[in-house]
Short mmCIF file of C-alpha atoms in Angstrom, two decimals:
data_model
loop_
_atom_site.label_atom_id
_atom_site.label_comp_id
_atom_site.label_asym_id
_atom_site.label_seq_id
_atom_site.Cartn_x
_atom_site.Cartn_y
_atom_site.Cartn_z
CA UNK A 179 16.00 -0.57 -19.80
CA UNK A 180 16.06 -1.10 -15.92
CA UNK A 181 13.81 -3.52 -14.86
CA UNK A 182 12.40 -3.37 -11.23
CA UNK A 183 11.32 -7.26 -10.04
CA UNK A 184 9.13 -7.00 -6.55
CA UNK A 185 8.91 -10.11 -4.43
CA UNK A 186 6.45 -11.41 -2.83
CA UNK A 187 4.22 -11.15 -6.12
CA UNK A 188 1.68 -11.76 -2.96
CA UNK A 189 2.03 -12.07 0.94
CA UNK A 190 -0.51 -13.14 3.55
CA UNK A 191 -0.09 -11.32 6.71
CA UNK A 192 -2.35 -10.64 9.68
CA UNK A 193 -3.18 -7.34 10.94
CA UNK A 194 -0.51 -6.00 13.44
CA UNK A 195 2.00 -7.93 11.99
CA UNK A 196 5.05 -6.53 9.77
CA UNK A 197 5.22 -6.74 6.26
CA UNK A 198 8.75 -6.07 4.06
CA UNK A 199 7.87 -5.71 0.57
CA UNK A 200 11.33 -6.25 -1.70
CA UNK A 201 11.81 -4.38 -5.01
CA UNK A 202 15.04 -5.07 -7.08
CA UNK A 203 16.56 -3.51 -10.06
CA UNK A 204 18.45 -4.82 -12.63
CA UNK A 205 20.92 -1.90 -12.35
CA UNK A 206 21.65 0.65 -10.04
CA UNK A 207 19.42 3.65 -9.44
CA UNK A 208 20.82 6.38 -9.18
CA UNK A 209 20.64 9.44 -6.81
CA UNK A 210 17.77 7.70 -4.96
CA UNK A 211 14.66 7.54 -7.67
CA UNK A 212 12.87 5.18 -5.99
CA UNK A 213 9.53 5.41 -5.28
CA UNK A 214 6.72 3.60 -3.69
CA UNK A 215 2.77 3.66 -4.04
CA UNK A 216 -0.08 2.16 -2.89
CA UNK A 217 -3.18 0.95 -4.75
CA UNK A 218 -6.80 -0.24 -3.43
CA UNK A 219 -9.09 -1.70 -5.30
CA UNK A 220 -11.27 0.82 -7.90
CA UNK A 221 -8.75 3.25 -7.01
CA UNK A 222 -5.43 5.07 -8.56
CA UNK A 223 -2.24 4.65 -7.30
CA UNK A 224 -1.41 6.84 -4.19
CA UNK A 225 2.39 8.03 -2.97
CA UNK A 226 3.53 6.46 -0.08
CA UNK A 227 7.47 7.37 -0.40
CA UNK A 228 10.15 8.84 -2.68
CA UNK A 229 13.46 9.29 -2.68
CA UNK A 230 13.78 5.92 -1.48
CA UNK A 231 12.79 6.71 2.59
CA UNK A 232 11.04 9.88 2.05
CA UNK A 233 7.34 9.89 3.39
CA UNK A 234 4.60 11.62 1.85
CA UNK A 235 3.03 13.77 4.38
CA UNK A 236 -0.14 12.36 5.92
CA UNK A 237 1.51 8.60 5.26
CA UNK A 238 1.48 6.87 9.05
CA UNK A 239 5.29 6.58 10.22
CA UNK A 240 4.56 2.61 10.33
CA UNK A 241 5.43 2.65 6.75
CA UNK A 242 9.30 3.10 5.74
CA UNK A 243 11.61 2.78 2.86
CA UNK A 244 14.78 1.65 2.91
CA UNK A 245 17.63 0.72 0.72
CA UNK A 246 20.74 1.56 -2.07
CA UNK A 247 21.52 0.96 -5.70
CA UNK A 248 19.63 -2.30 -6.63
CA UNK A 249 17.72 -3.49 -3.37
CA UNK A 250 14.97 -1.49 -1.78
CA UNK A 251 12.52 -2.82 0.34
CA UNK A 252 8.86 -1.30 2.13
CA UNK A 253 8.38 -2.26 5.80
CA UNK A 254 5.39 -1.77 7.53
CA UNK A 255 5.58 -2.01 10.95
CA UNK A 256 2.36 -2.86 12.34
CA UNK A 257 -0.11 -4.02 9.74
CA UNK A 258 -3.67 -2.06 9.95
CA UNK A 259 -6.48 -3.57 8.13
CA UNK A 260 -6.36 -0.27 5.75
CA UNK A 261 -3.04 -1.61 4.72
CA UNK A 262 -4.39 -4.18 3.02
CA UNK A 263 -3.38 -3.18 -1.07
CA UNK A 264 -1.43 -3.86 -4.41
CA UNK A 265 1.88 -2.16 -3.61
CA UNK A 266 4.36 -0.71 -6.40
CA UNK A 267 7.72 0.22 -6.64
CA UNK A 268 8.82 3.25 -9.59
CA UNK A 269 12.25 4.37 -10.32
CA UNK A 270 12.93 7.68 -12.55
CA UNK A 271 15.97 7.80 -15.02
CA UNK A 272 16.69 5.94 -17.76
CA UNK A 273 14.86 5.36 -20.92
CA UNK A 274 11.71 5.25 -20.58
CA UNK A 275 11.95 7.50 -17.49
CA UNK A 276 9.23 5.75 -15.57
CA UNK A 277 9.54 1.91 -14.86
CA UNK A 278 7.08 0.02 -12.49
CA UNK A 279 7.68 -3.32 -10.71
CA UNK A 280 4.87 -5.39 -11.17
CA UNK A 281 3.49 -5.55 -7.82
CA UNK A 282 2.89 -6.91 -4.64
CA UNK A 283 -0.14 -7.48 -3.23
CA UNK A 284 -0.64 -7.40 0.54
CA UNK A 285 -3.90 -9.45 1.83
CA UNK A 286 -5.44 -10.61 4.86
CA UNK A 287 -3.64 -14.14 6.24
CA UNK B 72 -4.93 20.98 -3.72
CA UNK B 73 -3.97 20.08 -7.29
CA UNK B 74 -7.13 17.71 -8.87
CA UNK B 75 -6.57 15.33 -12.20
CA UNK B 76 -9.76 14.25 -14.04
CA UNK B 77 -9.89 12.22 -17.13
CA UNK B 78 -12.55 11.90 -19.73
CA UNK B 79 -13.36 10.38 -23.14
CA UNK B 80 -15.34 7.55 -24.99
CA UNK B 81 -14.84 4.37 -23.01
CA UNK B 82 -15.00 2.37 -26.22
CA UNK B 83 -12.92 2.82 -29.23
CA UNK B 84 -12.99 0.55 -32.28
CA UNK B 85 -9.82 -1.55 -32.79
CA UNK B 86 -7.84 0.14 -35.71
CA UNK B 87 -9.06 3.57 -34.78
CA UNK B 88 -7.47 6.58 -32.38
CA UNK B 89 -7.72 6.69 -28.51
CA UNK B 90 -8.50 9.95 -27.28
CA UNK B 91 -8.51 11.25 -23.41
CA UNK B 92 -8.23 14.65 -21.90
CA UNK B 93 -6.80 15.55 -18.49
CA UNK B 94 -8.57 18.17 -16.57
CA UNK B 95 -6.26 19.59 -13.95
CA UNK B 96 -7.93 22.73 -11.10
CA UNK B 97 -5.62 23.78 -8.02
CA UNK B 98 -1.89 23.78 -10.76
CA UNK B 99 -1.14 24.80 -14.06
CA UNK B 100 0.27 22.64 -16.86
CA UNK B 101 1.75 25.95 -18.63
CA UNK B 102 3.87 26.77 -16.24
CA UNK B 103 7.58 24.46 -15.81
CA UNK B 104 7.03 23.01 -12.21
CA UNK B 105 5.89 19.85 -13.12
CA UNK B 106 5.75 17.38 -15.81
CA UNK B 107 2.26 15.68 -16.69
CA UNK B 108 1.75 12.58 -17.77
CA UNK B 109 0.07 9.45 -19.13
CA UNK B 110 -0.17 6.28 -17.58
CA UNK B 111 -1.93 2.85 -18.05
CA UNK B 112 -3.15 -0.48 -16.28
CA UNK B 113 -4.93 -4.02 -17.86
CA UNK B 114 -7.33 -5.09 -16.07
CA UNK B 115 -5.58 -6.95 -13.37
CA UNK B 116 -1.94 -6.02 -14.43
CA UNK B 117 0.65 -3.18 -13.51
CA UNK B 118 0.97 0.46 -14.55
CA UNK B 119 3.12 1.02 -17.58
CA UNK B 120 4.35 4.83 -18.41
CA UNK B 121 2.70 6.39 -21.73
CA UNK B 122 3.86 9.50 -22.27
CA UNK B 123 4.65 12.94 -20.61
CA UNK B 124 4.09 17.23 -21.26
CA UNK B 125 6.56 19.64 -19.79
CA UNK B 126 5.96 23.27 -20.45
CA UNK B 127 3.22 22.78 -22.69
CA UNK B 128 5.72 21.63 -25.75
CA UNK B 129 8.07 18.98 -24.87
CA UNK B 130 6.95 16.08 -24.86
CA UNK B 131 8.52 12.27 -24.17
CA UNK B 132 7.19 9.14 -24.52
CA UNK B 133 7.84 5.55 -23.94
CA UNK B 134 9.90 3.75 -26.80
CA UNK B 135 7.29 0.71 -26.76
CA UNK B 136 4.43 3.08 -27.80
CA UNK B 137 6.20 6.15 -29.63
CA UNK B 138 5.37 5.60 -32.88
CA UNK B 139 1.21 5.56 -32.04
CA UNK B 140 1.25 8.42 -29.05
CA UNK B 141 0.70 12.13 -29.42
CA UNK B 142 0.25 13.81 -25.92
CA UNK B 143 -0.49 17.91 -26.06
CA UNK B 144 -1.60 20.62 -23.73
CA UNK B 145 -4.78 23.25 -23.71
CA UNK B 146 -3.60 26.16 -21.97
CA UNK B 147 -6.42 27.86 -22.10
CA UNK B 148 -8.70 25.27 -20.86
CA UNK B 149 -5.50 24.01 -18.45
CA UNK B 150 -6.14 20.39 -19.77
CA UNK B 151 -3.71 18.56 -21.14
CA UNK B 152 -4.52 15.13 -23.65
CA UNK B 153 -3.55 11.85 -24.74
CA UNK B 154 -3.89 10.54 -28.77
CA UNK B 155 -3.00 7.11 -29.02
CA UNK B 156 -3.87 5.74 -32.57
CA UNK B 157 -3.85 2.25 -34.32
CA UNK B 158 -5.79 0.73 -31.24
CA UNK B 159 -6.07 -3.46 -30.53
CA UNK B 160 -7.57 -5.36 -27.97
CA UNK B 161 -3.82 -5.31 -26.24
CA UNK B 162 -4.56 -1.16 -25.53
CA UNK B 163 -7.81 -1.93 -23.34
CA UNK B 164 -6.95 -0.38 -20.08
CA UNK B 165 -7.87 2.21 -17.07
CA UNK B 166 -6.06 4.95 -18.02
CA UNK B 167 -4.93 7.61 -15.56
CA UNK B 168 -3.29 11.24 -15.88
CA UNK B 169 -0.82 12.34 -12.86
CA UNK B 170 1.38 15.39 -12.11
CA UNK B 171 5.08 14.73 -11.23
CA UNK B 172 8.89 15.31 -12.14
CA UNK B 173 10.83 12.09 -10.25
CA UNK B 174 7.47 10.54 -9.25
CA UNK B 175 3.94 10.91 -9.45
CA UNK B 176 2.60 13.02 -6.52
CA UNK B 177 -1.31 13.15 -7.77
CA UNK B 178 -3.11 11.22 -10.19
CA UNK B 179 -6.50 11.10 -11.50
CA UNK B 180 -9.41 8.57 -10.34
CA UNK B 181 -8.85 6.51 -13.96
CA UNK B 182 -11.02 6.40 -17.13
CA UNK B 183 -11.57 2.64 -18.29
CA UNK B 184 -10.73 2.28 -22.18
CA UNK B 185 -12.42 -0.75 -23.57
CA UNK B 186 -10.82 -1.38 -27.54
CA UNK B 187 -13.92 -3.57 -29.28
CA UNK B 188 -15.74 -3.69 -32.37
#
C-alpha cells in the first residue's frame, strides 16, 4: 500500500505570502494520479488539482501543482485570507485505489 | 451541475449496521462515466476511502473494511448507499459520498455518524 506523508502537518503564513505544501509517496505514482483538495472548516473536501498540475476550473491560477514519481508539492503564490484550510493530497492506483496524506493545515501567522 | 446528498440516522448502536444513502440530481449512477463512492473523516482526522459503485454492480472496497462494507445502487431512485455493519466507537465519523474515476470531482456536504449506546 502506497503511503502519501504531507509536510508541514501545519504552516503559519501571512496573507500575500507563498505557501509550498509537500506530499511524498512511498513509491512512485504512476501516470500522474495525484491529486490535491482543499477543506474549510464544516465543509467537504473541494478539488483544487489533478493530474498532478491540472487546475480545476474556477481554482485562482495562484495555486499550482507540481512534481514526478514520489515528490509533489502545492504552491500558492500569493496567500489570500480564503486560503486559509486543511489541504490534502490523493493518489489513484494501487490497492486500495484511493490513499490520502494526512494533511496540512494552512493558518494565519 | 452534478449534486451529492447524504442521509441516515446520525446514531447507530455499537455492534449494529451503519446505513447511509447518497442522493445524486444533475448525473446518473447507472450509467459507466463515473465511479461513486464512500468516504470517511474522525472528528479532527483525515479522509480514508470506504468503498466504491461502478455501473450499478461492481463494486470495490478498501481491504481494511471489506469484510463489514456492502455499498449498492437504486437506479430508480438514482441513489446509491453505504451498509457498514459490526459498528464501534472507532467507525464514528462525517461521512461523505463523491463522484469520480482518478479523483473525486464532487462530493456531498457530509452526514456525521455518531456509534454510541
Amino acid at each position: 500500500e502506497i503511503v502519501l506523508t504531507q509536510s508541514p502537518g501545519t504552516l503559519s503564513l501571512s496573507p500575500g505570502e507563498r505557501a509550498t505544501l509537500s506530499c511524498r509517496a512511498s513509491q512512485s505514482i504512476t501516470n500522474n494520479y495525484l491529486a490535491w483538495y482543499q477543506q474549510k472548516l464544516g465543509q467537504a473536501p473541494r478539488l483544487l488539482i489533478y493530474g498532478v498540475s491540472i487546475r480545476v476550473a474556477g481554482i485562482p491560477d495562484r495555486f499550482s501543482g507540481s512534481g514526478s514519481e514520489t515528490d509533489f508539492s502545492l504552491t500558492i503564490s500569493r496567500l489570500e485570507p480564503e486560503d486559509f484550510a486543511v489541504y490534502y493530497c490523493q493518489q489513484y492506483g494501487g490497492s486500495p485505489p484511493y490513499i490520502f496524506g494526512q494533511g496540512t493545515k494552512l493558518e494565519i501567522k | 451541475q452534478v449534486q451529492l446528498q447524504e442521509s441516515g440516522p446520525g446514531l447507530v448502536k455499537p455492534s449494529q449496521t451503519l446505513s447511509l444513502t447518497c442522493a445524486v440530481s444533475g448525473a446518473s449512477v447507472s450509467t459507466g462515466n463515473y465511479y461513486w463512492s464512500w468516504i470517511r473523516q474522525p472528528a479532527g482526522g483525515g479522509l480514508e476511502w470506504i468503498g466504491r459503485i461502478y455501473n450499478t454492480e461492481s463494486t470495490k472496497y478498501n481491504p481494511s473494511l471489506e469484510s463489514r462494507v456492502t455499498i449498492s445502487a437504486d437506479t430508480s431512485k438514482n441513489q446509491f448507499s453505504l451498509m457498514l455493519n459490526s459498528v464501534t466507537a472507532a467507525d464514528s465519523a462525517v461521512y461523505y459520498c463523491a463522484r469520480g474515476l482518478l479523483k473525486f470531482d464532487s462530493w456531498g456536504q457530509g452526514s456525521l455518524v455518531t456509534v454510541s449506546s
